């Protein structure tokens, strides 16, 4: 089928493994695992098998993947050659668009000759680098497993390997962070020639919490200082030629993120791996978060899918409204839609959205905390 007649979509390969020491640093991400080399290798085998089985079943028929992301918080701790092989298999066997970006989420200390050599075999042409901060005190506060020198060294390696796109991920709201220290981190990321800068909220208070709604409310109640820092970051990046593309993403003039663009426009999205979430063809499919089940049965949808929910018209309208909010648009509310009214009233009570007339839009606090807000039809 001609690409122009296919539906646009995105693909994520979820690799939720991390080092034991990074629990604080990556708090608030979805299900996560450590495991030894054998467990990690078995997971990559299962992921590669699921991808091949999905293609054989025709799960991706009728779509074109505009962007591919290897995600999960710190997938770069896995064997670089194996990751490169999986991305290469996706490029070879899945309906990826011409010029499809393949982005690897990475911790700085994992970016080296060996990993980049492996990733390059799959055509990884973008790296989302977890910078956090360039100040040692702030890195310690977020529990980073690397120091500022590791960040700078990673950038040098990326330049040496001619990686096309650097996406720098920083954290706002770190205890003790000041406008001056944040500005120095932002200036460093601009100096790294980052094409994209992503801003995450400090997630420290999420640790040990099993109730995300209560955690979100606690964040919202104490977010004022972080929101001021976020506003300062927005102003600084605007002056450096970065457009505020979505809540957490700032893009340098002339650059883009096809992955974010497609998601913000409500395109279908596919995920493979543990605890994966897919929204496609009017259904939400959520995969198991049980490691043993996934590794043994990754090619069997009956065993892998924990939950399948049909997306009715009201659910779809609410999901698309959230996509528009995430794209920083004002969204008209349907007074006759109780689901949307309840969802936005909850966010409004926490100061995350505001109403004007019949429209709703995000506040600065809402923009900063958007990555923590459970999205409709996403789990």
mmCIF file of C-alpha atoms in Angstrom:
data_model
loop_
_atom_site.group_PDB
_atom_site.id
_atom_site.type_symbol
_atom_site.label_atom_id
_atom_site.label_comp_id
_atom_site.label_asym_id
_atom_site.label_seq_id
_atom_site.Cartn_x
_atom_site.Cartn_y
_atom_site.Cartn_z
ATOM 1 C CA UNK A 1 0.000 0.000 0.000
ATOM 2 C CA UNK A 2 1.198 3.517 -0.855
ATOM 3 C CA UNK A 3 2.394 5.381 2.282
ATOM 4 C CA UNK A 4 0.095 8.285 1.424
ATOM 5 C CA UNK A 5 -2.929 5.996 1.873
ATOM 6 C CA UNK A 6 -1.808 4.557 5.208
ATOM 7 C CA UNK A 7 -2.813 5.849 8.629
ATOM 8 C CA UNK A 8 -0.082 7.690 10.511
ATOM 9 C CA UNK A 9 1.114 6.034 13.708
ATOM 10 C CA UNK A 10 4.044 5.832 16.120
ATOM 11 C CA UNK A 11 5.854 2.840 17.589
ATOM 12 C CA UNK A 12 7.488 2.507 21.012
ATOM 13 C CA UNK A 13 9.622 -0.400 22.128
ATOM 14 C CA UNK A 14 9.252 -0.461 25.895
ATOM 15 C CA UNK A 15 12.376 -1.652 27.732
ATOM 16 C CA UNK A 16 11.644 -0.944 31.408
ATOM 17 C CA UNK A 17 14.954 -2.114 32.815
ATOM 18 C CA UNK A 18 17.141 0.015 35.015
ATOM 19 C CA UNK A 19 20.105 -0.217 37.328
ATOM 20 C CA UNK A 20 19.233 -0.824 40.989
ATOM 21 C CA UNK A 21 20.832 2.486 41.890
ATOM 22 C CA UNK A 22 18.491 4.509 39.659
ATOM 23 C CA UNK A 23 15.252 3.985 41.635
ATOM 24 C CA UNK A 24 15.099 7.618 42.766
ATOM 25 C CA UNK A 25 16.275 9.025 39.466
ATOM 26 C CA UNK A 26 13.516 7.311 37.479
ATOM 27 C CA UNK A 27 10.729 7.377 40.064
ATOM 28 C CA UNK A 28 7.253 7.619 38.603
ATOM 29 C CA UNK A 29 7.939 5.652 35.454
ATOM 30 C CA UNK A 30 5.807 2.624 34.784
ATOM 31 C CA UNK A 31 6.674 -0.924 35.790
ATOM 32 C CA UNK A 32 10.427 -1.368 36.094
ATOM 33 C CA UNK A 33 12.852 -4.237 36.491
ATOM 34 C CA UNK A 34 16.532 -4.788 37.181
ATOM 35 C CA UNK A 35 17.639 -8.347 36.491
ATOM 36 C CA UNK A 36 20.968 -9.845 35.525
ATOM 37 C CA UNK A 37 22.458 -10.134 32.053
ATOM 38 C CA UNK A 38 20.572 -13.359 31.356
ATOM 39 C CA UNK A 39 17.215 -11.823 32.328
ATOM 40 C CA UNK A 40 17.860 -8.790 30.150
ATOM 41 C CA UNK A 41 18.876 -10.933 27.192
ATOM 42 C CA UNK A 42 15.760 -13.091 27.583
ATOM 43 C CA UNK A 43 13.614 -9.957 27.587
ATOM 44 C CA UNK A 44 15.170 -8.661 24.369
ATOM 45 C CA UNK A 45 14.620 -12.089 22.792
ATOM 46 C CA UNK A 46 10.942 -11.884 23.767
ATOM 47 C CA UNK A 47 10.594 -8.332 22.487
ATOM 48 C CA UNK A 48 12.145 -9.236 19.148
ATOM 49 C CA UNK A 49 9.843 -12.260 18.909
ATOM 50 C CA UNK A 50 6.746 -10.171 19.724
ATOM 51 C CA UNK A 51 7.656 -7.649 17.046
ATOM 52 C CA UNK A 52 8.088 -10.355 14.412
ATOM 53 C CA UNK A 53 4.882 -12.153 15.432
ATOM 54 C CA UNK A 54 2.879 -8.904 15.360
ATOM 55 C CA UNK A 55 4.099 -8.202 11.834
ATOM 56 C CA UNK A 56 3.213 -11.733 10.677
ATOM 57 C CA UNK A 57 -0.304 -11.415 12.109
ATOM 58 C CA UNK A 58 -0.826 -8.181 10.217
ATOM 59 C CA UNK A 59 -1.194 -6.052 13.370
ATOM 60 C CA UNK A 60 0.500 -3.170 11.565
ATOM 61 C CA UNK A 61 -1.327 -3.453 8.256
ATOM 62 C CA UNK A 62 -2.659 -0.134 6.999
ATOM 63 C CA UNK A 63 -0.372 2.074 9.096
ATOM 64 C CA UNK A 64 2.910 3.861 8.555
ATOM 65 C CA UNK A 65 5.131 4.494 11.554
ATOM 66 C CA UNK A 66 6.360 8.066 11.376
ATOM 67 C CA UNK A 67 8.717 7.637 14.337
ATOM 68 C CA UNK A 68 10.133 4.872 16.492
ATOM 69 C CA UNK A 69 11.223 5.332 20.102
ATOM 70 C CA UNK A 70 13.162 2.900 22.280
ATOM 71 C CA UNK A 71 11.754 3.891 25.640
ATOM 72 C CA UNK A 72 11.370 2.825 29.259
ATOM 73 C CA UNK A 73 13.502 5.298 31.196
ATOM 74 C CA UNK A 74 16.940 3.768 30.670
ATOM 75 C CA UNK A 75 16.905 1.211 27.830
ATOM 76 C CA UNK A 76 20.480 2.171 27.018
ATOM 77 C CA UNK A 77 21.735 -0.045 29.866
ATOM 78 C CA UNK A 78 20.943 -3.027 27.628
ATOM 79 C CA UNK A 79 23.484 -4.540 25.250
ATOM 80 C CA UNK A 80 24.082 -2.026 22.448
ATOM 81 C CA UNK A 81 24.481 -4.624 19.712
ATOM 82 C CA UNK A 82 21.176 -6.265 20.668
ATOM 83 C CA UNK A 83 19.362 -2.928 20.676
ATOM 84 C CA UNK A 84 20.816 -2.091 17.282
ATOM 85 C CA UNK A 85 19.705 -5.447 15.945
ATOM 86 C CA UNK A 86 16.135 -4.923 17.153
ATOM 87 C CA UNK A 87 15.913 -1.456 15.604
ATOM 88 C CA UNK A 88 17.382 -2.823 12.382
ATOM 89 C CA UNK A 89 14.719 -5.560 12.379
ATOM 90 C CA UNK A 90 12.034 -2.895 12.795
ATOM 91 C CA UNK A 91 13.427 -0.901 9.877
ATOM 92 C CA UNK A 92 13.616 -4.012 7.751
ATOM 93 C CA UNK A 93 10.326 -5.710 8.609
ATOM 94 C CA UNK A 94 7.845 -3.032 9.755
ATOM 95 C CA UNK A 95 6.088 -0.261 7.815
ATOM 96 C CA UNK A 96 8.362 2.603 8.803
ATOM 97 C CA UNK A 97 8.078 5.823 6.822
ATOM 98 C CA UNK A 98 10.952 6.947 4.638
ATOM 99 C CA UNK A 99 13.313 8.893 6.895
ATOM 100 C CA UNK A 100 11.627 7.565 10.050
ATOM 101 C CA UNK A 101 13.525 8.769 13.122
ATOM 102 C CA UNK A 102 14.633 6.091 15.596
ATOM 103 C CA UNK A 103 15.247 7.653 19.001
ATOM 104 C CA UNK A 104 17.023 5.952 21.913
ATOM 105 C CA UNK A 105 16.415 7.085 25.495
ATOM 106 C CA UNK A 106 19.796 7.014 27.226
ATOM 107 C CA UNK A 107 21.600 7.582 30.485
ATOM 108 C CA UNK A 108 24.837 9.562 29.989
ATOM 109 C CA UNK A 109 27.181 6.924 31.410
ATOM 110 C CA UNK A 110 25.945 4.388 28.846
ATOM 111 C CA UNK A 111 26.823 6.546 25.835
ATOM 112 C CA UNK A 112 30.198 5.331 24.606
ATOM 113 C CA UNK A 113 31.904 3.817 21.594
ATOM 114 C CA UNK A 114 30.514 0.331 22.197
ATOM 115 C CA UNK A 115 26.885 1.391 22.633
ATOM 116 C CA UNK A 116 26.883 3.877 19.791
ATOM 117 C CA UNK A 117 28.489 1.354 17.456
ATOM 118 C CA UNK A 118 25.696 -1.076 18.258
ATOM 119 C CA UNK A 119 22.889 1.480 17.972
ATOM 120 C CA UNK A 120 24.236 2.753 14.650
ATOM 121 C CA UNK A 121 23.779 -0.712 13.147
ATOM 122 C CA UNK A 122 20.039 -0.147 13.507
ATOM 123 C CA UNK A 123 20.112 3.390 12.221
ATOM 124 C CA UNK A 124 19.456 5.079 15.564
ATOM 125 C CA UNK A 125 19.663 8.726 14.565
ATOM 126 C CA UNK A 126 18.388 10.486 17.683
ATOM 127 C CA UNK A 127 19.221 10.175 21.364
ATOM 128 C CA UNK A 128 17.077 11.425 24.220
ATOM 129 C CA UNK A 129 19.795 12.065 26.800
ATOM 130 C CA UNK A 130 18.827 12.217 30.472
ATOM 131 C CA UNK A 131 20.743 15.319 31.536
ATOM 132 C CA UNK A 132 18.705 16.252 34.602
ATOM 133 C CA UNK A 133 20.993 19.114 35.560
ATOM 134 C CA UNK A 134 24.607 20.165 35.118
ATOM 135 C CA UNK A 135 25.006 20.875 38.851
ATOM 136 C CA UNK A 136 26.365 18.093 41.026
ATOM 137 C CA UNK A 137 24.202 19.060 44.016
ATOM 138 C CA UNK A 138 21.040 18.886 41.924
ATOM 139 C CA UNK A 139 22.087 15.603 40.331
ATOM 140 C CA UNK A 140 22.572 14.187 43.833
ATOM 141 C CA UNK A 141 19.129 15.462 44.837
ATOM 142 C CA UNK A 142 17.403 13.554 42.030
ATOM 143 C CA UNK A 143 19.445 10.423 42.726
ATOM 144 C CA UNK A 144 21.295 10.517 39.417
ATOM 145 C CA UNK A 145 23.658 7.628 38.736
ATOM 146 C CA UNK A 146 26.025 9.896 36.788
ATOM 147 C CA UNK A 147 27.756 13.240 37.218
ATOM 148 C CA UNK A 148 28.015 16.368 35.074
ATOM 149 C CA UNK A 149 31.236 15.140 33.476
ATOM 150 C CA UNK A 150 29.388 12.056 32.227
ATOM 151 C CA UNK A 151 26.826 14.324 30.566
ATOM 152 C CA UNK A 152 29.517 16.326 28.800
ATOM 153 C CA UNK A 153 31.360 13.157 27.736
ATOM 154 C CA UNK A 154 28.138 11.687 26.342
ATOM 155 C CA UNK A 155 27.600 14.789 24.225
ATOM 156 C CA UNK A 156 31.143 14.497 22.882
ATOM 157 C CA UNK A 157 30.541 10.849 21.912
ATOM 158 C CA UNK A 158 27.263 11.745 20.194
ATOM 159 C CA UNK A 159 29.043 14.411 18.186
ATOM 160 C CA UNK A 160 31.867 12.042 17.274
ATOM 161 C CA UNK A 161 29.361 9.487 15.975
ATOM 162 C CA UNK A 162 27.422 12.172 14.073
ATOM 163 C CA UNK A 163 24.115 11.433 15.792
ATOM 164 C CA UNK A 164 21.699 13.724 13.984
ATOM 165 C CA UNK A 165 19.415 14.747 16.832
ATOM 166 C CA UNK A 166 20.142 15.322 20.507
ATOM 167 C CA UNK A 167 17.124 15.646 22.784
ATOM 168 C CA UNK A 168 18.216 16.847 26.231
ATOM 169 C CA UNK A 169 15.934 15.923 29.143
ATOM 170 C CA UNK A 170 16.163 18.162 32.202
ATOM 171 C CA UNK A 171 14.324 18.280 35.526
ATOM 172 C CA UNK A 172 12.564 21.315 36.996
ATOM 173 C CA UNK A 173 11.575 21.651 40.639
ATOM 174 C CA UNK A 174 14.605 19.895 42.123
ATOM 175 C CA UNK A 175 14.982 20.767 45.833
ATOM 176 C CA UNK A 176 17.330 23.748 46.051
ATOM 177 C CA UNK A 177 17.111 24.571 42.344
ATOM 178 C CA UNK A 178 17.200 28.312 41.595
ATOM 179 C CA UNK A 179 16.420 30.353 38.486
ATOM 180 C CA UNK A 180 20.155 30.910 38.090
ATOM 181 C CA UNK A 181 21.080 27.233 38.331
ATOM 182 C CA UNK A 182 18.264 26.269 35.964
ATOM 183 C CA UNK A 183 19.402 28.893 33.471
ATOM 184 C CA UNK A 184 22.933 27.466 33.535
ATOM 185 C CA UNK A 185 21.575 23.987 32.823
ATOM 186 C CA UNK A 186 19.444 25.295 29.964
ATOM 187 C CA UNK A 187 22.360 27.292 28.560
ATOM 188 C CA UNK A 188 24.513 24.162 28.651
ATOM 189 C CA UNK A 189 21.845 22.173 26.774
ATOM 190 C CA UNK A 190 21.606 24.897 24.144
ATOM 191 C CA UNK A 191 25.399 24.815 23.902
ATOM 192 C CA UNK A 192 25.280 21.066 23.373
ATOM 193 C CA UNK A 193 23.447 21.930 20.128
ATOM 194 C CA UNK A 194 20.344 20.098 21.316
ATOM 195 C CA UNK A 195 17.596 20.164 18.704
ATOM 196 C CA UNK A 196 15.019 19.359 21.356
ATOM 197 C CA UNK A 197 14.845 20.046 25.077
ATOM 198 C CA UNK A 198 12.355 18.159 27.196
ATOM 199 C CA UNK A 199 11.445 19.366 30.685
ATOM 200 C CA UNK A 200 10.231 16.923 33.330
ATOM 201 C CA UNK A 201 8.904 17.716 36.810
ATOM 202 C CA UNK A 202 10.877 16.539 39.820
ATOM 203 C CA UNK A 203 9.378 13.168 40.719
ATOM 204 C CA UNK A 204 10.974 12.576 44.113
ATOM 205 C CA UNK A 205 7.744 12.498 46.108
ATOM 206 C CA UNK A 206 6.398 9.713 43.901
ATOM 207 C CA UNK A 207 8.771 7.186 45.460
ATOM 208 C CA UNK A 208 6.878 4.520 47.337
ATOM 209 C CA UNK A 209 3.483 5.900 46.368
ATOM 210 C CA UNK A 210 0.858 3.520 45.064
ATOM 211 C CA UNK A 211 -1.844 6.161 44.570
ATOM 212 C CA UNK A 212 -0.982 8.355 41.595
ATOM 213 C CA UNK A 213 -4.030 10.594 42.036
ATOM 214 C CA UNK A 214 -2.989 11.421 45.604
ATOM 215 C CA UNK A 215 0.600 11.952 44.491
ATOM 216 C CA UNK A 216 -0.541 14.229 41.676
ATOM 217 C CA UNK A 217 -2.646 16.264 44.108
ATOM 218 C CA UNK A 218 0.346 16.598 46.428
ATOM 219 C CA UNK A 219 2.496 17.750 43.509
ATOM 220 C CA UNK A 220 -0.138 20.275 42.461
ATOM 221 C CA UNK A 221 -0.443 21.651 45.986
ATOM 222 C CA UNK A 222 3.266 22.379 46.216
ATOM 223 C CA UNK A 223 4.085 23.217 42.624
ATOM 224 C CA UNK A 224 4.134 27.026 42.782
ATOM 225 C CA UNK A 225 7.917 27.430 42.961
ATOM 226 C CA UNK A 226 8.502 24.817 40.269
ATOM 227 C CA UNK A 227 5.907 26.506 38.042
ATOM 228 C CA UNK A 228 7.776 29.788 38.329
ATOM 229 C CA UNK A 229 10.965 27.991 37.311
ATOM 230 C CA UNK A 230 9.116 26.396 34.405
ATOM 231 C CA UNK A 231 7.880 29.805 33.247
ATOM 232 C CA UNK A 232 11.437 31.141 33.480
ATOM 233 C CA UNK A 233 12.636 28.195 31.363
ATOM 234 C CA UNK A 234 9.982 28.888 28.747
ATOM 235 C CA UNK A 235 11.071 32.519 28.498
ATOM 236 C CA UNK A 236 14.758 31.613 28.289
ATOM 237 C CA UNK A 237 14.272 28.995 25.579
ATOM 238 C CA UNK A 238 12.055 31.302 23.539
ATOM 239 C CA UNK A 239 14.941 33.767 23.524
ATOM 240 C CA UNK A 240 17.250 31.016 22.280
ATOM 241 C CA UNK A 241 15.066 30.183 19.280
ATOM 242 C CA UNK A 242 13.146 27.237 20.729
ATOM 243 C CA UNK A 243 9.405 26.884 20.124
ATOM 244 C CA UNK A 244 7.216 25.470 22.890
ATOM 245 C CA UNK A 245 5.781 22.555 20.912
ATOM 246 C CA UNK A 246 3.978 20.662 23.675
ATOM 247 C CA UNK A 247 3.757 20.720 27.453
ATOM 248 C CA UNK A 248 7.192 19.239 28.070
ATOM 249 C CA UNK A 249 8.883 19.719 24.696
ATOM 250 C CA UNK A 250 10.794 22.677 23.262
ATOM 251 C CA UNK A 251 12.063 22.425 19.684
ATOM 252 C CA UNK A 252 14.807 24.455 18.046
ATOM 253 C CA UNK A 253 13.808 26.456 14.980
ATOM 254 C CA UNK A 254 13.899 24.189 11.929
ATOM 255 C CA UNK A 255 13.729 20.962 13.950
ATOM 256 C CA UNK A 256 10.778 18.775 14.885
ATOM 257 C CA UNK A 257 9.734 15.621 16.682
ATOM 258 C CA UNK A 258 7.638 13.436 14.383
ATOM 259 C CA UNK A 259 6.877 11.174 17.338
ATOM 260 C CA UNK A 260 5.365 13.978 19.411
ATOM 261 C CA UNK A 261 3.646 15.577 16.424
ATOM 262 C CA UNK A 262 1.790 12.365 15.614
ATOM 263 C CA UNK A 263 0.824 11.710 19.234
ATOM 264 C CA UNK A 264 -0.442 15.265 19.721
ATOM 265 C CA UNK A 265 -2.575 14.957 16.598
ATOM 266 C CA UNK A 266 -4.308 11.890 18.008
ATOM 267 C CA UNK A 267 -2.731 9.337 15.686
ATOM 268 C CA UNK A 268 -2.774 5.689 16.690
ATOM 269 C CA UNK A 269 0.176 4.579 18.752
ATOM 270 C CA UNK A 270 1.615 1.110 19.192
ATOM 271 C CA UNK A 271 3.825 -0.155 21.995
ATOM 272 C CA UNK A 272 5.552 -3.482 22.320
ATOM 273 C CA UNK A 273 7.032 -4.982 25.468
ATOM 274 C CA UNK A 274 6.160 -5.284 29.134
ATOM 275 C CA UNK A 275 3.338 -3.053 30.400
ATOM 276 C CA UNK A 276 2.913 -1.680 26.875
ATOM 277 C CA UNK A 277 -0.111 0.437 25.926
ATOM 278 C CA UNK A 278 -1.477 0.583 22.399
ATOM 279 C CA UNK A 279 -4.362 2.660 21.070
ATOM 280 C CA UNK A 280 -5.265 1.576 17.560
ATOM 281 C CA UNK A 281 -8.370 0.851 15.506
ATOM 282 C CA UNK A 282 -10.583 2.098 18.326
ATOM 283 C CA UNK A 283 -9.176 -0.164 21.039
ATOM 284 C CA UNK A 284 -6.870 0.232 24.026
ATOM 285 C CA UNK A 285 -4.647 -2.795 24.562
ATOM 286 C CA UNK A 286 -2.529 -3.028 27.693
ATOM 287 C CA UNK A 287 0.108 -5.731 27.998
ATOM 288 C CA UNK A 288 1.052 -7.742 31.044
ATOM 289 C CA UNK A 289 3.559 -6.346 33.518
ATOM 290 C CA UNK A 290 4.564 -9.841 34.641
ATOM 291 C CA UNK A 291 8.085 -10.564 33.431
ATOM 292 C CA UNK A 292 7.808 -14.360 33.429
ATOM 293 C CA UNK A 293 4.540 -14.357 31.473
ATOM 294 C CA UNK A 294 5.893 -11.962 28.887
ATOM 295 C CA UNK A 295 9.184 -13.758 28.320
ATOM 296 C CA UNK A 296 7.417 -17.108 27.919
ATOM 297 C CA UNK A 297 4.422 -15.957 25.858
ATOM 298 C CA UNK A 298 5.360 -12.706 24.065
ATOM 299 C CA UNK A 299 4.143 -14.035 20.709
ATOM 300 C CA UNK A 300 0.661 -14.905 22.034
ATOM 301 C CA UNK A 301 -1.790 -11.966 22.270
ATOM 302 C CA UNK A 302 -4.125 -13.981 24.501
ATOM 303 C CA UNK A 303 -1.371 -14.353 27.073
ATOM 304 C CA UNK A 304 0.263 -10.941 26.704
ATOM 305 C CA UNK A 305 -2.753 -8.614 26.777
ATOM 306 C CA UNK A 306 -4.033 -7.935 30.283
ATOM 307 C CA UNK A 307 -6.738 -5.556 29.171
ATOM 308 C CA UNK A 308 -8.542 -4.666 25.946
ATOM 309 C CA UNK A 309 -11.077 -1.821 25.990
ATOM 310 C CA UNK A 310 -13.086 -0.471 23.107
ATOM 311 C CA UNK A 311 -12.863 3.282 22.577
ATOM 312 C CA UNK A 312 -16.379 4.649 22.073
ATOM 313 C CA UNK A 313 -17.121 8.080 20.592
ATOM 314 C CA UNK A 314 -17.099 9.891 23.940
ATOM 315 C CA UNK A 315 -13.812 8.323 24.976
ATOM 316 C CA UNK A 316 -12.271 9.229 21.630
ATOM 317 C CA UNK A 317 -13.435 12.850 21.923
ATOM 318 C CA UNK A 318 -11.924 13.096 25.395
ATOM 319 C CA UNK A 319 -8.633 11.569 24.234
ATOM 320 C CA UNK A 320 -8.411 13.979 21.312
ATOM 321 C CA UNK A 321 -9.261 16.895 23.604
ATOM 322 C CA UNK A 322 -6.334 15.876 25.816
ATOM 323 C CA UNK A 323 -4.094 15.675 22.756
ATOM 324 C CA UNK A 324 -5.049 19.263 21.920
ATOM 325 C CA UNK A 325 -4.420 20.355 25.498
ATOM 326 C CA UNK A 326 -1.010 18.720 25.363
ATOM 327 C CA UNK A 327 -0.347 20.726 22.200
ATOM 328 C CA UNK A 328 -1.060 23.888 24.239
ATOM 329 C CA UNK A 329 -4.377 24.619 22.543
ATOM 330 C CA UNK A 330 -7.566 25.950 24.117
ATOM 331 C CA UNK A 331 -10.195 23.217 23.969
ATOM 332 C CA UNK A 332 -13.962 23.821 23.851
ATOM 333 C CA UNK A 333 -15.867 21.798 26.433
ATOM 334 C CA UNK A 334 -18.951 19.831 25.550
ATOM 335 C CA UNK A 335 -21.451 20.646 28.311
ATOM 336 C CA UNK A 336 -23.317 17.427 27.511
ATOM 337 C CA UNK A 337 -20.296 15.159 28.040
ATOM 338 C CA UNK A 338 -20.183 14.100 31.721
ATOM 339 C CA UNK A 339 -16.919 12.167 31.305
ATOM 340 C CA UNK A 340 -15.059 15.201 30.002
ATOM 341 C CA UNK A 341 -16.665 17.469 32.588
ATOM 342 C CA UNK A 342 -15.621 15.184 35.451
ATOM 343 C CA UNK A 343 -12.076 14.789 34.109
ATOM 344 C CA UNK A 344 -11.450 18.499 33.634
ATOM 345 C CA UNK A 345 -13.215 19.457 36.882
ATOM 346 C CA UNK A 346 -10.773 17.211 38.729
ATOM 347 C CA UNK A 347 -7.804 18.898 37.049
ATOM 348 C CA UNK A 348 -9.308 22.327 37.666
ATOM 349 C CA UNK A 349 -9.669 21.576 41.388
ATOM 350 C CA UNK A 350 -5.896 21.003 41.513
ATOM 351 C CA UNK A 351 -5.114 24.182 39.586
ATOM 352 C CA UNK A 352 -3.896 22.305 36.526
ATOM 353 C CA UNK A 353 -6.427 23.689 34.048
ATOM 354 C CA UNK A 354 -8.370 26.928 33.791
ATOM 355 C CA UNK A 355 -11.633 27.812 32.088
ATOM 356 C CA UNK A 356 -12.497 30.827 30.044
ATOM 357 C CA UNK A 357 -15.949 30.944 28.561
ATOM 358 C CA UNK A 358 -16.609 27.460 27.268
ATOM 359 C CA UNK A 359 -12.933 26.607 26.772
ATOM 360 C CA UNK A 360 -10.349 24.914 28.963
ATOM 361 C CA UNK A 361 -6.557 25.286 28.816
ATOM 362 C CA UNK A 362 -3.593 24.206 30.899
ATOM 363 C CA UNK A 363 -2.052 26.402 33.558
ATOM 364 C CA UNK A 364 1.729 26.525 33.959
ATOM 365 C CA UNK A 365 1.395 23.925 36.712
ATOM 366 C CA UNK A 366 -0.668 21.774 34.380
ATOM 367 C CA UNK A 367 1.941 21.997 31.629
ATOM 368 C CA UNK A 368 4.713 20.993 34.014
ATOM 369 C CA UNK A 369 2.773 18.110 35.562
ATOM 370 C CA UNK A 370 1.167 16.910 32.317
ATOM 371 C CA UNK A 371 3.546 13.902 32.043
ATOM 372 C CA UNK A 372 2.212 12.677 35.400
ATOM 373 C CA UNK A 373 -1.486 13.062 34.568
ATOM 374 C CA UNK A 374 -3.143 9.746 33.653
ATOM 375 C CA UNK A 375 -4.383 10.228 30.103
ATOM 376 C CA UNK A 376 -7.723 8.825 28.892
ATOM 377 C CA UNK A 377 -7.373 5.594 26.927
ATOM 378 C CA UNK A 378 -3.743 5.218 27.927
ATOM 379 C CA UNK A 379 -3.933 2.714 30.721
#
